[in-house]
Tab-separated table of C-alpha atoms in Angstrom:
chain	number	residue	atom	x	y	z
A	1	UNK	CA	62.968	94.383	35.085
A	2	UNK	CA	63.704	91.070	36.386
A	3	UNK	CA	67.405	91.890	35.648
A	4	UNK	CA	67.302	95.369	37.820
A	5	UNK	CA	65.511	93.357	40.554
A	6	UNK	CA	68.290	90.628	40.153
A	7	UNK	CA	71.047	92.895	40.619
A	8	UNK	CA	69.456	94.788	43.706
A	9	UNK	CA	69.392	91.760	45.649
A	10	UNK	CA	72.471	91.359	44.413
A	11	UNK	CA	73.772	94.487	45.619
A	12	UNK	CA	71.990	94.333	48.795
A	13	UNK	CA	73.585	90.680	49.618
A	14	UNK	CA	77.248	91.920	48.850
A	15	UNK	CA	76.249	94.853	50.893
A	16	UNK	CA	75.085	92.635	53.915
A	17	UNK	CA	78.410	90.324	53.372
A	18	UNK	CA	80.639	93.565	53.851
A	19	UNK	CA	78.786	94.926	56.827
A	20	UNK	CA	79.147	91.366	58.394
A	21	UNK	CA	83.106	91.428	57.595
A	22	UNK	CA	83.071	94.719	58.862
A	23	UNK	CA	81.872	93.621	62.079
A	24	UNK	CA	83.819	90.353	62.582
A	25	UNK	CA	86.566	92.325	62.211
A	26	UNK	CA	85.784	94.982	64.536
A	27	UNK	CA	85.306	92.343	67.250
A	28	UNK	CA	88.720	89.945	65.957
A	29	UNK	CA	90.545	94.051	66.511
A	30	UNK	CA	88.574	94.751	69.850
A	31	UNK	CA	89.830	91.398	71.458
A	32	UNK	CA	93.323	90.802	70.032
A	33	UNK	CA	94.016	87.765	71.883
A	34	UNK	CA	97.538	88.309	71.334
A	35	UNK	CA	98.508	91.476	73.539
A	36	UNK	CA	97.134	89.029	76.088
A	37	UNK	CA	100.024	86.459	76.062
A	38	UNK	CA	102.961	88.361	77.278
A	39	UNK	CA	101.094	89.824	80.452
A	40	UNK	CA	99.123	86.135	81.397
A	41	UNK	CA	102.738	84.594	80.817
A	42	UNK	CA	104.390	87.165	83.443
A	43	UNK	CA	101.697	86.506	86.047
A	44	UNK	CA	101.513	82.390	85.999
A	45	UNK	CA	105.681	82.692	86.158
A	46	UNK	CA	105.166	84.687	89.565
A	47	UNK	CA	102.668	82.111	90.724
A	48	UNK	CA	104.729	79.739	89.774
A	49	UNK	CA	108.028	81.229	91.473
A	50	UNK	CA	106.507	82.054	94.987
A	51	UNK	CA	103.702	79.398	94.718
A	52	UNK	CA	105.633	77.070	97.149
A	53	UNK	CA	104.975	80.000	99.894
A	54	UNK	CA	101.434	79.562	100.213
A	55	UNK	CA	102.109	76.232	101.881
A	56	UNK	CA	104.257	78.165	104.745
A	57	UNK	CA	102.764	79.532	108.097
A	58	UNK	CA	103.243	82.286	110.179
A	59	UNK	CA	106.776	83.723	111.335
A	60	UNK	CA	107.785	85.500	114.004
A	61	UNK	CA	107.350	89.046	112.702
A	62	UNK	CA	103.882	88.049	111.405
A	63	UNK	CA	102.448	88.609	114.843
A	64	UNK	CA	102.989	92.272	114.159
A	65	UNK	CA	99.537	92.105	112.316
A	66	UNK	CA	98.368	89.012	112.491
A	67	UNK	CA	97.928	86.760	115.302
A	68	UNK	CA	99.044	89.562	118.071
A	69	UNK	CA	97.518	92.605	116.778
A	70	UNK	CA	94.004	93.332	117.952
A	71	UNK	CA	92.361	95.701	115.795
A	72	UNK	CA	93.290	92.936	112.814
A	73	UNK	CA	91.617	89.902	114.921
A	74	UNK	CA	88.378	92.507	115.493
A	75	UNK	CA	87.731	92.405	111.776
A	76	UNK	CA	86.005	95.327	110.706
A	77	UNK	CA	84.276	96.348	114.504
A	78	UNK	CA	87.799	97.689	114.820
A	79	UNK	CA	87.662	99.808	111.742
A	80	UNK	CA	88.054	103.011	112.858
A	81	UNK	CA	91.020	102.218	115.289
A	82	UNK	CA	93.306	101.999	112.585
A	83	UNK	CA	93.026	105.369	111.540
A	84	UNK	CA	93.454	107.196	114.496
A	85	UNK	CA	96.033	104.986	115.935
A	86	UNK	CA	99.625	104.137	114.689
A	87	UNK	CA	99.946	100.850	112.830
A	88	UNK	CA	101.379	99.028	115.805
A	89	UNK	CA	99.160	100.412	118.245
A	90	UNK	CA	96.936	97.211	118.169
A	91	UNK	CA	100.401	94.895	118.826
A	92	UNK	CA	102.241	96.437	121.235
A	93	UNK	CA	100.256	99.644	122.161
A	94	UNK	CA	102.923	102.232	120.710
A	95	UNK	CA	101.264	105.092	119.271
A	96	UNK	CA	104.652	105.764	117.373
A	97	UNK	CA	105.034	107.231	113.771
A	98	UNK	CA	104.125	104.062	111.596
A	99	UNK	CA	101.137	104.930	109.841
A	100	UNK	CA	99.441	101.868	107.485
A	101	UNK	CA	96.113	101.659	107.887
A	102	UNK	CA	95.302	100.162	104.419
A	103	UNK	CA	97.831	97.860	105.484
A	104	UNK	CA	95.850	97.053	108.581
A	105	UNK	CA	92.388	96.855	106.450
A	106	UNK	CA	93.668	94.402	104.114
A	107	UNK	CA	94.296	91.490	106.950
A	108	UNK	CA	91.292	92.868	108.826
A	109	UNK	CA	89.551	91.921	105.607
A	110	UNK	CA	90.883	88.254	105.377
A	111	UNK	CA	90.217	87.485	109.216
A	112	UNK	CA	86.397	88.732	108.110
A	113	UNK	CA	85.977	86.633	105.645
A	114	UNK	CA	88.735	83.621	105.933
A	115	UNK	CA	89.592	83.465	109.346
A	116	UNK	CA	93.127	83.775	110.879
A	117	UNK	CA	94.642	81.769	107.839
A	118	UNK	CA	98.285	81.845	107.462
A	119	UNK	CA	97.680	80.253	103.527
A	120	UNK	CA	95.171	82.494	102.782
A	121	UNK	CA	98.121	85.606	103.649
A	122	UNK	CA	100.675	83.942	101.905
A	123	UNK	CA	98.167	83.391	98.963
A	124	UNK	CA	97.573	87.137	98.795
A	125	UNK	CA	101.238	88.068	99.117
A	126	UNK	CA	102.209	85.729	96.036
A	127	UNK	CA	98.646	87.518	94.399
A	128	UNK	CA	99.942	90.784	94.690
A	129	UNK	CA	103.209	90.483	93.767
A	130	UNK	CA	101.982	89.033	90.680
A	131	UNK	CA	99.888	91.955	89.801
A	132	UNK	CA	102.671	93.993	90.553
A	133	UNK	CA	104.841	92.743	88.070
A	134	UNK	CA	102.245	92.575	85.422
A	135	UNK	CA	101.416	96.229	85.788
A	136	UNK	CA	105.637	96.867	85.888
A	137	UNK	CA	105.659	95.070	82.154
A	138	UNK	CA	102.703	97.568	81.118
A	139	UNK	CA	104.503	100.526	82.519
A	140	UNK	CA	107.908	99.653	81.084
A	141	UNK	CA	106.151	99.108	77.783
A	142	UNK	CA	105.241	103.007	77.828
A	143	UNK	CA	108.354	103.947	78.982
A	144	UNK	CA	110.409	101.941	76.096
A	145	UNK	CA	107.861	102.552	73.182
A	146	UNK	CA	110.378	103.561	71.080
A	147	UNK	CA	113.078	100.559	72.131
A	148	UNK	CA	112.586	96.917	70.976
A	149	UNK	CA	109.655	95.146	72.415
A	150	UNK	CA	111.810	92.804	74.176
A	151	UNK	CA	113.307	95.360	76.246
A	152	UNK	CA	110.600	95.972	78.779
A	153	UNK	CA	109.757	92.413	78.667
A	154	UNK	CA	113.392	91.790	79.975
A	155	UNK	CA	113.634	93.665	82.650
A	156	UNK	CA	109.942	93.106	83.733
A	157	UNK	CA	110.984	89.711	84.125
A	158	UNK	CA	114.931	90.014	85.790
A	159	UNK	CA	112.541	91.653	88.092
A	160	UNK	CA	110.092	89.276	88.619
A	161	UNK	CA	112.818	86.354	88.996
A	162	UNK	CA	115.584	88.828	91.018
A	163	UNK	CA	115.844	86.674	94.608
A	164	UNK	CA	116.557	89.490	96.552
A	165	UNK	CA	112.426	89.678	96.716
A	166	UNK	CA	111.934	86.379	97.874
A	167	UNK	CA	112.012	87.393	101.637
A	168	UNK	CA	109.150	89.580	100.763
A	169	UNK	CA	107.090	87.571	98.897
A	170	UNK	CA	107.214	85.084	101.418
A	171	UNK	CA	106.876	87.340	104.547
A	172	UNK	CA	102.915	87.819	105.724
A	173	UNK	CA	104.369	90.892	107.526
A	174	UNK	CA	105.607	92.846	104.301
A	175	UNK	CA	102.437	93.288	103.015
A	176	UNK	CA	103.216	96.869	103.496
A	177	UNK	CA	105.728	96.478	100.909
A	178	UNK	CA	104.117	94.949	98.491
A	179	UNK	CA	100.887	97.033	98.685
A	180	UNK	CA	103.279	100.086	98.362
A	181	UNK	CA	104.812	99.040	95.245
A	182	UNK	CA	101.748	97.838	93.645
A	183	UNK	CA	99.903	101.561	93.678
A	184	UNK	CA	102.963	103.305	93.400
A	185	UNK	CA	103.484	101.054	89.912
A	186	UNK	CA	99.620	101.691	89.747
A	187	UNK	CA	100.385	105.504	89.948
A	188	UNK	CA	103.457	105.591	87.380
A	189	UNK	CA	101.412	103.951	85.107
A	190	UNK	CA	98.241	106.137	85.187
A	191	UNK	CA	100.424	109.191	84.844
A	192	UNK	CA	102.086	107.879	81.751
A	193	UNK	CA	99.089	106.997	80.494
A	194	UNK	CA	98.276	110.786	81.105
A	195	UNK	CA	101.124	112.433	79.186
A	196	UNK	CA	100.081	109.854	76.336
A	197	UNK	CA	96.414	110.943	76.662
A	198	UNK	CA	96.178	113.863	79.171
A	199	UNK	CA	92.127	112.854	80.082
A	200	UNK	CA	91.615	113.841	83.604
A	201	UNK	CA	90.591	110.323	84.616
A	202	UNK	CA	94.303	109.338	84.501
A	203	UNK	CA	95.346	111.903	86.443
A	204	UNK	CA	92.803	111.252	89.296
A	205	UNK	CA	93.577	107.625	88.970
A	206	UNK	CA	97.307	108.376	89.761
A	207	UNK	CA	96.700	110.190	92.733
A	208	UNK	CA	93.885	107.848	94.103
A	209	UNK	CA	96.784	105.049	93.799
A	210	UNK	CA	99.336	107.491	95.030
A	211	UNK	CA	97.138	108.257	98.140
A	212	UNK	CA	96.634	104.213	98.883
A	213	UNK	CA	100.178	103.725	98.333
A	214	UNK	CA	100.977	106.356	101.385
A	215	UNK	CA	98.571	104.715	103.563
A	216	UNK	CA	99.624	101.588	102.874
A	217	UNK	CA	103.229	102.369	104.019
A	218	UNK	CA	105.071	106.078	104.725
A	219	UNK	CA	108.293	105.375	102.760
A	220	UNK	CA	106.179	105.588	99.435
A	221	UNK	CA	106.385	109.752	99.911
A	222	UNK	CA	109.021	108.859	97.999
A	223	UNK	CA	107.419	108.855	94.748
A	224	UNK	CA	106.273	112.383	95.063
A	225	UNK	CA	110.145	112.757	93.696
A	226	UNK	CA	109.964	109.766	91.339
A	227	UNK	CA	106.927	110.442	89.374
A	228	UNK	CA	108.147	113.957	87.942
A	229	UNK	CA	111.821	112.554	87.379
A	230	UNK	CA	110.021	110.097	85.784
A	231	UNK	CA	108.036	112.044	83.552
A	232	UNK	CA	110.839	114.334	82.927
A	233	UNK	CA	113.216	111.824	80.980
A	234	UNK	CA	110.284	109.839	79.360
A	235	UNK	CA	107.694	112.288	78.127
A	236	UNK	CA	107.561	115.544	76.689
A	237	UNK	CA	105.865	116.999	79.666
């Protein structure tokens, strides 16, 4: 008897050690630490690249909606203004074509909450690229799952280091740009992750970002001839 009762508690203690293993290893394959690395090393080399920037202050074309416009120096008592008006309606009071009123919310929101700040724009700029180029490795990655893993790392970061988008980076005024290109990466990469796993949610997420990337500047109708193109040569779609 004493035996039986031995090798019960036994049983019951190897049984408790495997159900704790079981669940330190669900939690060590939950976090993996190490798909981390690659993505947090992209984003501190933009910081580091276009850091210097948020040191700068305004430049001329700034003005356009910054210091000049406003509907952007109103905060958000002026938020309905920017959608009914054209984007430079508030600078120069030309109701022409230019339509980017996310564009216009995003400064109104930093002059609500930080004041006309040149460092505070040129913090966000450096932000968003960064983000940008973090969600460009993660999109590449699906595109080049069946390449070596160093491809999309690569050209994620001939990207990231490419001059040519200095000016941008370090212009207040191309916000527009850089919003643009961050949901229109934002909407490539939900509708990849839709032919991978075709849940609605990534379909609604690639038009919410494809939607924010229009308002946030017009040449982004673009995409609507990029996205199928893209899924086209990289999915079975």
């Amino acid at each position: 008897m004493t035996e039986k009762k031995n090798s019960g508690k036994k049983a019951k203690h190897v049984h408790k050690n495997s159900a704790s293993a079981q669940a330190e290893n669900a939690i060590d394959s939950s976090f993996l630490p190490k798909r981390f690395i690659v993505p947090s090393f992209i984003f501190l080399l933009c910081f580091m690249l276009y850091g210097n920037t948020i040191n700068h202050g305004y430049a001329l074309d700034d003005d356009i909606y910054t210091r000049k416009n406003v509907f952007v120096q109103q905060g958000f008592s002026a938020f309905k203004d920017i959608f009914n008006k054209g984007s430079l309606y508030g600078f120069n009071k030309a109701n022409d074509s230019n339509y980017r009123p996310l564009t216009l919310l995003d400064f109104m929101a930093e002059v609500q909450w930080f004041g006309m700040d040149p460092h505070v724009s040129h913090f966000f700029n450096v932000l968003i690229f960064s983000l940008t180029c973090l969600l460009l490795y993660l999109l590449l990655q699906i595109i080049f799952k069946d390449y070596h893993a160093s491809i999309p790392l690569f050209a994620t970061l001939l990207f990231a280091c490419h001059p040519i988008h200095t000016e941008v980076v370090a212009n207040i005024k191309s916000r527009d740009e850089l919003l643009t290109f961050l949901f229109g990466v934002s909407s490539f990469y939900a509708m990849m992750r839709y032919s991978e796993n075709p849940q609605k949610k990534y379909y609604i997420a690639s038009f919410i970002a494809f939607t924010l990337a229009i308002f946030s500047k017009e040449d982004s109708l673009t995409f609507i001839l990029i996205i199928p193109l893209m899924l086209y040569f990289f999915t079975s779609i």
